[in-house]
Short mmCIF file of C-alpha atoms in Angstrom, two decimals:
data_model
loop_
_atom_site.label_atom_id
_atom_site.label_comp_id
_atom_site.label_asym_id
_atom_site.label_seq_id
_atom_site.Cartn_x
_atom_site.Cartn_y
_atom_site.Cartn_z
CA MET R 79 26.50 11.60 9.54
CA VAL R 80 26.53 9.42 6.90
CA ALA R 81 29.37 6.09 6.99
CA ALA R 82 30.36 5.86 2.82
CA ALA R 83 29.95 2.33 1.80
CA GLY R 84 29.01 1.13 5.28
CA THR R 85 26.36 -2.19 6.37
CA SER R 86 24.71 1.51 8.09
CA ILE R 87 24.33 4.94 8.27
CA ILE R 88 23.53 7.06 11.27
CA LEU R 89 20.43 9.26 11.09
CA ARG R 90 20.49 12.88 12.91
CA GLY R 91 19.13 11.60 16.26
CA GLY R 92 21.73 8.53 16.52
CA GLN R 93 19.59 5.55 15.39
CA LYS R 94 21.58 3.82 12.70
CA MET R 95 19.65 2.47 9.62
CA PRO R 96 20.23 -0.49 7.20
CA THR R 97 21.85 0.73 4.13
CA VAL R 98 20.65 -2.43 2.04
CA GLY R 99 16.92 -2.62 2.88
CA LEU R 100 13.49 -3.95 0.51
CA GLY R 101 11.42 -2.19 -0.70
CA LEU R 102 7.78 -2.43 -0.96
CA TRP R 103 6.51 -1.03 -3.74
CA LYS R 104 4.95 -2.97 -6.43
CA ILE R 105 5.03 -6.35 -4.04
CA SER R 106 2.01 -8.18 -4.31
CA ASN R 107 -0.57 -8.83 -1.27
CA GLU R 108 -0.11 -12.46 -2.00
CA THR R 109 3.17 -12.95 -1.77
CA VAL R 110 4.16 -9.50 0.78
CA ALA R 111 4.48 -11.60 4.02
CA SER R 112 6.57 -14.40 2.58
CA GLN R 113 8.80 -11.90 0.91
CA ILE R 114 9.11 -10.24 3.90
CA TYR R 115 9.90 -13.32 6.56
CA GLN R 116 12.19 -14.78 3.67
CA ALA R 117 13.94 -11.45 3.73
CA ILE R 118 14.66 -10.96 7.07
CA LYS R 119 15.85 -15.05 7.22
CA VAL R 120 18.89 -13.88 5.02
CA GLY R 121 20.12 -10.78 6.46
CA TYR R 122 17.27 -7.74 5.68
CA ARG R 123 16.54 -5.53 8.40
CA LEU R 124 15.19 -2.53 6.91
CA PHE R 125 11.88 -2.69 5.18
CA ASP R 126 10.48 0.29 3.17
CA GLY R 127 6.43 0.52 2.24
CA ALA R 128 3.55 2.83 2.61
CA CYS R 129 0.57 3.57 2.89
CA ASP R 130 -0.04 4.33 -0.96
CA TYR R 131 1.73 0.15 -1.55
CA GLY R 132 -2.11 -1.24 -0.04
CA ASN R 133 0.11 -4.50 1.59
CA GLU R 134 0.45 -3.23 4.76
CA VAL R 135 -1.41 -5.28 6.28
CA GLU R 136 0.04 -8.31 4.28
CA ALA R 137 3.41 -6.82 5.24
CA GLY R 138 2.97 -6.57 8.84
CA GLN R 139 1.47 -10.21 8.72
CA GLY R 140 5.57 -11.54 7.88
CA ILE R 141 6.86 -8.97 10.11
CA ARG R 142 4.67 -10.71 13.08
CA ARG R 143 5.95 -14.47 11.98
CA ALA R 144 9.61 -13.39 12.15
CA ILE R 145 9.16 -12.16 15.82
CA ASP R 146 6.96 -14.59 17.11
CA GLU R 147 9.53 -17.92 15.68
CA GLY R 148 12.36 -15.72 17.47
CA LEU R 149 13.98 -14.59 14.18
CA VAL R 150 14.75 -11.18 15.22
CA LYS R 151 12.99 -8.85 17.98
CA ARG R 152 11.29 -5.24 16.84
CA SER R 153 13.88 -3.37 17.82
CA ASP R 154 16.27 -5.31 15.38
CA LEU R 155 14.25 -3.55 12.67
CA PHE R 156 13.76 -1.00 10.75
CA ILE R 157 10.58 0.16 9.48
CA THR R 158 9.51 2.40 6.69
CA SER R 159 6.33 3.57 5.69
CA LYS R 160 4.96 6.90 3.90
CA LEU R 161 1.84 9.11 4.81
CA TRP R 162 -0.21 9.80 1.52
CA SER R 163 -0.96 12.98 -0.24
CA THR R 164 -5.13 12.42 0.73
CA TYR R 165 -3.80 12.93 4.37
CA HIS R 166 -1.86 16.20 4.49
CA ALA R 167 -4.00 18.46 6.32
CA ARG R 168 -2.89 18.73 9.78
CA GLU R 169 -5.95 16.67 11.37
CA HIS R 170 -5.53 13.38 9.31
CA VAL R 171 -2.10 13.06 9.49
CA LYS R 172 -2.17 10.91 12.68
CA PRO R 173 -5.30 8.78 11.95
CA ALA R 174 -3.13 8.14 9.15
CA LEU R 175 -0.53 7.17 11.16
CA GLN R 176 -2.97 4.94 13.03
CA ARG R 177 -4.23 3.38 10.13
CA THR R 178 -0.39 2.57 9.06
CA LEU R 179 0.43 1.09 12.48
CA SER R 180 -3.11 -1.12 13.52
CA ASP R 181 -2.36 -2.61 10.14
CA MET R 182 0.85 -3.64 10.33
CA GLY R 183 0.91 -4.37 13.70
CA LEU R 184 3.61 -1.54 15.15
CA ASP R 185 3.26 0.47 18.29
CA TYR R 186 5.92 2.71 16.21
CA LEU R 187 7.72 3.32 13.25
CA ASP R 188 10.96 4.03 12.52
CA LEU R 189 10.50 6.34 10.13
CA TYR R 190 7.48 7.77 8.17
CA ILE R 191 8.27 9.87 5.44
CA VAL R 192 5.89 12.59 3.63
CA HIS R 193 5.58 10.64 0.18
CA PHE R 194 4.68 13.84 -1.93
CA PRO R 195 4.90 17.26 -1.63
CA PHE R 196 1.81 18.24 -2.59
CA ALA R 197 -1.53 17.10 -1.18
CA LEU R 198 -5.13 15.58 -2.99
CA LYS R 199 -7.54 16.15 -1.62
CA TYR R 200 -9.16 14.38 1.07
CA VAL R 201 -10.71 10.45 1.13
CA PRO R 202 -12.23 9.42 3.92
CA PHE R 203 -10.84 5.78 4.94
CA ASP R 204 -14.52 4.17 4.89
CA LEU R 205 -14.90 5.75 1.17
CA LYS R 206 -11.42 4.05 0.10
CA TYR R 207 -8.94 2.84 1.25
CA PRO R 208 -5.78 2.92 0.04
CA PRO R 209 -7.58 5.96 -1.61
CA GLN R 210 -4.09 6.80 -4.52
CA THR R 211 -5.05 8.34 -7.16
CA ASP R 212 -9.20 7.88 -7.00
CA ASN R 213 -11.34 10.55 -5.23
CA GLY R 214 -13.33 7.89 -3.52
CA HIS R 215 -15.77 7.97 -6.20
CA GLY R 216 -13.92 6.12 -9.20
CA ASN R 217 -12.47 9.33 -10.62
CA GLN R 218 -8.52 11.20 -10.39
CA ASN R 219 -8.45 12.99 -7.66
CA THR R 220 -7.22 16.45 -7.54
CA ARG R 221 -4.96 18.87 -5.83
CA ALA R 222 -5.53 20.13 -2.31
CA ASN R 223 -4.96 23.97 -1.36
CA VAL R 224 -2.61 22.60 2.13
CA PRO R 225 0.44 23.97 2.77
CA PHE R 226 3.26 21.77 3.34
CA GLN R 227 4.80 23.49 6.46
CA GLU R 228 1.12 22.37 7.79
CA THR R 229 1.82 19.25 7.13
CA TRP R 230 5.16 18.95 8.55
CA GLU R 231 4.83 20.59 11.47
CA ALA R 232 2.18 18.02 11.93
CA MET R 233 4.61 15.54 11.74
CA GLU R 234 6.87 16.84 14.67
CA THR R 235 3.56 16.09 16.47
CA VAL R 236 3.50 12.65 15.80
CA TYR R 237 7.31 12.61 16.07
CA ASN R 238 7.60 13.89 19.70
CA GLU R 239 4.46 12.06 20.56
CA GLY R 240 6.83 8.98 19.91
CA LEU R 241 5.04 7.60 17.28
CA VAL R 242 7.91 7.41 14.96
CA LYS R 243 11.34 7.91 15.53
CA ASN R 244 12.43 9.70 13.32
CA ILE R 245 10.62 12.10 9.96
CA GLY R 246 11.19 12.41 6.35
CA ILE R 247 10.13 13.72 2.86
CA SER R 248 10.13 12.12 -0.46
CA ASN R 249 10.67 13.46 -3.84
CA ILE R 250 11.60 16.67 -3.49
CA GLY R 251 14.33 19.26 -4.98
CA GLY R 252 16.31 21.72 -4.03
CA ALA R 253 14.48 24.96 -3.26
CA MET R 254 11.50 23.15 -1.71
CA LEU R 255 14.15 21.36 1.04
CA TYR R 256 15.47 25.05 2.11
CA ASP R 257 11.62 26.19 2.68
CA LEU R 258 11.34 23.69 4.32
CA LEU R 259 14.77 24.23 6.69
CA SER R 260 13.31 27.42 7.48
CA TYR R 261 10.02 26.97 9.91
CA ALA R 262 11.34 22.84 10.87
CA LYS R 263 11.66 22.70 14.12
CA VAL R 264 12.81 19.00 14.15
CA LYS R 265 14.36 18.36 11.14
CA PRO R 266 13.63 15.45 8.24
CA ALA R 267 16.44 12.56 8.60
CA VAL R 268 16.30 11.08 5.62
CA LEU R 269 15.16 12.41 1.95
CA GLN R 270 14.37 9.46 -0.21
CA ILE R 271 14.45 10.40 -3.54
CA GLU R 272 14.98 8.43 -7.31
CA LEU R 273 18.24 8.04 -7.75
CA HIS R 274 20.46 5.83 -10.45
CA PRO R 275 23.42 6.57 -13.11
CA TYR R 276 20.31 8.65 -15.52
CA LEU R 277 19.35 10.45 -12.63
CA VAL R 278 22.75 11.50 -10.80
CA ARG R 279 22.02 14.62 -9.12
CA ASN R 280 25.16 15.55 -7.83
CA GLN R 281 23.58 19.06 -6.41
CA LEU R 282 20.83 17.33 -4.67
CA VAL R 283 22.79 14.70 -2.64
CA ALA R 284 25.42 17.04 -1.72
CA LEU R 285 22.13 19.75 -0.17
CA ALA R 286 20.67 16.79 1.78
CA HIS R 287 24.08 15.49 2.98
CA SER R 288 24.68 18.76 4.44
CA GLU R 289 21.89 19.58 5.87
CA GLY R 290 22.45 16.12 8.06
CA ILE R 291 19.81 14.64 6.04
CA ALA R 292 20.86 10.94 4.78
CA ILE R 293 19.71 9.46 1.72
CA THR R 294 17.66 6.67 0.26
CA ALA R 295 17.46 6.05 -3.16
CA TYR R 296 15.10 3.94 -4.45
CA SER R 297 14.64 2.44 -7.85
CA SER R 298 18.58 2.01 -8.02
CA PHE R 299 18.01 -0.16 -11.48
CA GLY R 300 16.21 2.66 -13.34
CA ASP R 301 14.27 1.48 -15.76
CA ALA R 302 13.82 -2.15 -14.70
CA SER R 303 11.16 -0.73 -12.11
CA TYR R 304 9.03 0.92 -14.60
CA GLN R 305 8.41 -1.77 -17.02
CA GLU R 306 5.38 -3.68 -15.91
CA LEU R 307 4.03 -0.45 -15.98
CA GLY R 308 4.30 -0.60 -19.48
CA PHE R 309 7.16 2.31 -19.27
CA LYS R 310 8.38 2.60 -23.22
CA ALA R 311 11.56 4.62 -24.49
CA ASP R 312 11.15 7.73 -26.70
CA SER R 313 13.81 6.71 -28.63
CA PRO R 314 15.03 3.72 -30.45
CA SER R 315 18.31 4.51 -28.85
CA PHE R 316 17.68 3.96 -25.46
CA LYS R 317 19.21 1.45 -23.46
CA PRO R 318 17.53 -0.93 -19.96
CA LEU R 319 20.11 0.84 -17.46
CA LEU R 320 21.04 -3.78 -16.50
CA LYS R 321 22.25 -4.03 -19.63
CA HIS R 322 23.97 -1.18 -20.74
CA ASP R 323 27.49 -1.81 -21.92
CA VAL R 324 28.81 0.50 -19.19
CA ILE R 325 27.40 -1.18 -16.37
CA ALA R 326 28.02 -4.57 -17.78
CA GLU R 327 31.53 -4.14 -18.18
CA ILE R 328 32.19 -2.86 -14.88
CA ALA R 329 29.99 -5.15 -13.68
CA LYS R 330 32.50 -8.24 -14.90
CA THR R 331 35.84 -6.44 -14.13
CA HIS R 332 34.66 -7.20 -10.40
CA GLU R 333 32.78 -10.64 -10.97
CA LYS R 334 29.06 -9.08 -9.79
CA SER R 335 26.34 -8.57 -11.18
CA PRO R 336 25.51 -5.45 -13.05
CA ALA R 337 22.55 -4.53 -10.08
CA GLN R 338 25.60 -4.89 -7.60
CA VAL R 339 27.15 -2.34 -9.39
CA LEU R 340 24.22 -0.22 -9.61
CA LEU R 341 23.85 -0.97 -6.00
CA ARG R 342 27.30 -0.61 -4.57
CA TRP R 343 27.36 2.80 -6.62
CA ALA R 344 24.93 4.61 -4.92
CA VAL R 345 26.28 3.04 -2.00
CA GLU R 346 29.57 4.88 -2.60
CA ARG R 347 27.79 8.47 -2.59
CA GLY R 348 26.20 7.22 0.96
CA CYS R 349 22.98 6.93 -0.09
CA ALA R 350 20.60 4.01 1.26
CA VAL R 351 19.32 1.63 -1.39
CA ILE R 352 15.61 -1.02 -0.82
CA PRO R 353 15.93 -3.51 -4.36
CA LYS R 354 13.10 -5.49 -4.62
CA SER R 355 13.27 -8.80 -6.23
CA SER R 356 11.24 -12.33 -4.79
CA ASN R 357 14.33 -14.73 -5.77
CA VAL R 358 16.29 -15.60 -2.29
CA ASP R 359 19.66 -15.67 -4.58
CA ARG R 360 18.86 -11.66 -5.84
CA LEU R 361 17.83 -10.92 -2.35
CA ARG R 362 21.46 -12.25 -1.08
CA GLN R 363 23.19 -10.50 -3.61
CA ASN R 364 21.91 -7.62 -3.46
CA LEU R 365 23.29 -7.08 -0.15
CA ASP R 366 25.95 -8.52 -0.91
CA ILE R 367 28.09 -5.54 -2.11
CA PHE R 368 30.59 -4.65 0.76
CA GLY R 369 33.14 -6.61 -0.81
CA PHE R 370 34.26 -4.68 -3.72
CA SER R 371 34.37 -0.88 -4.72
CA LEU R 372 34.03 0.92 -7.67
CA SER R 373 37.21 3.35 -8.94
CA ASP R 374 37.24 6.57 -9.35
CA ASP R 375 37.33 6.06 -13.44
CA GLU R 376 34.27 3.52 -12.84
CA VAL R 377 33.12 6.05 -10.87
CA VAL R 378 33.35 8.66 -14.02
CA ARG R 379 32.29 6.74 -16.85
CA ILE R 380 29.13 5.89 -14.79
CA ASN R 381 27.94 8.88 -13.79
CA ASP R 382 28.32 10.09 -17.65
CA LEU R 383 25.44 8.31 -18.33
CA ASP R 384 23.11 10.95 -17.00
CA LYS R 385 20.33 12.09 -18.96
CA ASN R 386 18.71 13.77 -15.73
CA PHE R 387 15.79 11.66 -16.38
CA ILE R 388 12.86 11.31 -13.89
CA LEU R 389 11.29 8.33 -14.04
CA ASN R 390 8.98 8.56 -11.24
CA ASP R 391 7.31 12.02 -12.20
CA PRO R 392 3.10 12.99 -10.95
CA ALA R 393 2.50 14.53 -14.29
CA ASN R 394 2.42 11.32 -16.08
CA TRP R 395 -0.15 9.71 -13.96
CA ILE R 396 -1.66 12.39 -11.89
CA GLY R 397 -1.19 15.66 -13.65
CA ILE R 398 0.93 17.56 -11.14
CA SER R 399 4.31 18.85 -12.55
CA ILE R 400 6.45 19.15 -9.28
CA TRP R 401 9.92 18.95 -11.82
CA ALA R 402 8.98 21.66 -13.81
CA ASN R 403 11.07 23.52 -15.68
#
């Protein structure tokens, strides 16, 4: 199923997913349409969005502009969105998807992912959309007791109705993946997880691949994605991943940037990557990762940076400890 280090990954249903895409998290409403348009011009075909990002209307405008100008056809693109945690109940999954499709001006998604493996109490669209972690009344939302099986069965329904070509999950570990596979009639096509040299996750990657599930890695540059959110290292010895000596040395050897090395490391593991950039030159660089390979020794050196360091932990922003141990 997985075409390691290739320009696309063949999903379980036969559709090709580009290996490198543009992640839309934290791209402003004011710029996301132009960034998508520019990314399409330089060769991007995978765009990874979410209801929670709050920019789907504008993202759809960028896609529509490129299609209207004849740069691409809809069938050339691979569009991903995600079900937010307030819409996990069976009766809310399809309306949430339909809202995303309406906002983006699309008839279908190529991939629809359950964003997090926990439910929050429902917030009606007309009260606050997207609700993010708000309960619709200006306070932090709280957990809702919706079994994940109920959510997945509703995801299977929208898949069977042809509204999405693939369904997937995100931010889950091995135990929950085994449980999901025990009842899923439609198996997940993709697992999207935080993955970088400070969080190598060899066992989870191997498990997913053994079950025919593709991996999309997010936060490939580690802490870089979280600096603007106020991330502060808990140790004075912490080194930003993009500035780590090991990554810099390997980048110099290959005459590539540290970012290209980090992306190449993930792609060589058979994973797709979705880095974000507003700079056209860096957009091109992030695509240009197929003309070199890492040596076995370089892979070992990068893997040895592993700290099991999770940056996107819901315990920190909504008090739900999905990674508790």
